[in-house]
Amino acid sequence: MKKHIAVIRGDGIGPEIVNEAIKVLDAVAEKYGHTFEYEDAYMGGCAIDKFGDPLPESELKKCVESDSVLLGAVGGKKWDSVPGNMRPEKGLLRLRAGMGVYSNNRPAKIWPQLASASPLKPETVAKGIDFIIVRELIGGIYFGEHKTYEDGEKISEDVMKYSESEIERIGRIGFETARRRRKKLCSVEKSNVLDTSRLWKSVMHRLADEYPDVELSDMLVDNCAMQIVKDPSQFDVIVTENMFGDILSDEASMITGSIGMIPSSSLGKTSCGLYEPIHGSAPDIAGQDIANPIGTILSAAMMLRYSFDMPREADDIEEAVGKVLGEGWRTGDIMSAEEGLKRAKCSEMGTLIAKAVKAI
Ligand code: IPM
Ligand code: MG
């Protein structure tokens, strides 16, 4: 099969981790006789430097017209002083909205090889951590009106707004995801305070009638934050709005050992998806070849599975990651005092995983 992939390397460690994901995709292409064509697109700080705009129309067009987009990470101190609507992150939000990818899927699963890297008690980890956060990605407070004005003092406003149809379409993804797994859906909101959350909850319950095989529960977001560290084994699929999903997915990643391990997929109405690790651009370690590329490599595997319908190829990548971790290879973020571990650079990790893909 031939696929055209738009590649946004981005800022900080972005280019390094994306290189490793491409190494692994190339190994898959060679093994299965596929052709992956890559086209560089610019978004974030690098686009501000090159074009004076975090996401010029030309770059969005490349992404929308591709078969899918592979993204490293964007942002960094260098662009901290640029106005809010020109920040690198704004490019990311415009990309997500421009591609219409409303459904962001973030798995929190512990690799048995990394159990000792989890900050949770061993007995809690032993109960299992394997859940998915389905995050609404192009609505809510991220996309409401933002303004700062003077009225005797500075005042800022960020509007949080959701329509029934926006909630319904992400709700359905939540129910359908749960249906393919352990059939438990937890809808997370703040309905004791927010109108948007009360609407969210009512739409989820209306949808529940159509999915009688899925057990729906509700949880307030503050309680959910607590339950994720207390007993993560209770969760199968969590569905939540944009900002709550942002916060909970970082928390969920930490209990699995490292945020460097977690991939994500973002999809809308078409098969053209956006695939990115959930971590940031880590400017403090950029250029040192020490970042963990596994979150990006696993994002590439998700691209194969969800956008290109290549489940065997995706399985190979996931198995290869397990194999390399099983051999004791670790980047710095997942290193522990355990015996027999070997430190790998970012580029070595990519090479090891690519080799393992071919050997499977
Ligand atoms: C994420 C990131 C982004 C978000 C930032 C970089 C805008 O934290 O993908 O989780 O908040 O969505
Ligand atoms: Mg985040």
Short mmCIF file of C-alpha atoms and ligand atoms in Angstrom, two decimals, residues 74 89 92-93 96 106 135 137 142 242 246 249-250 276 278, ligand 1:
data_model
loop_
_atom_site.label_atom_id
_atom_site.label_comp_id
_atom_site.label_asym_id
_atom_site.label_seq_id
_atom_site.Cartn_x
_atom_site.Cartn_y
_atom_site.Cartn_z
CA VAL A 74 5.77 21.95 19.68
CA GLU A 89 0.36 25.92 20.92
CA LEU A 92 -1.54 22.93 17.35
CA LEU A 93 -5.08 23.95 18.29
CA ARG A 96 -6.66 19.97 15.40
CA ARG A 106 -4.96 8.38 24.99
CA ARG A 135 -10.81 13.37 25.23
CA LEU A 137 -10.40 17.79 21.37
CA TYR A 142 -9.72 25.78 24.59
CA ASN A 242 -11.10 18.91 26.42
CA ASP A 246 -5.69 17.24 29.06
CA SER A 249 -4.17 12.16 30.65
CA ASP A 250 -0.94 13.62 32.02
CA GLU A 276 1.38 12.51 18.38
CA ILE A 278 1.18 13.23 24.58
C1 IPM B 1 -1.58 18.09 24.96
C2 IPM B 1 -0.85 19.37 25.19
C3 IPM B 1 -1.57 20.47 24.42
C4 IPM B 1 -2.98 20.56 24.98
C5 IPM B 1 -0.87 21.84 24.47
C6 IPM B 1 0.54 21.77 23.96
C7 IPM B 1 -1.67 22.89 23.72
O1 IPM B 1 -0.75 19.65 26.55
O2 IPM B 1 -1.69 17.67 23.79
O3 IPM B 1 -2.03 17.49 25.94
O4 IPM B 1 -3.21 21.20 26.01
O5 IPM B 1 -3.87 19.99 24.35
#
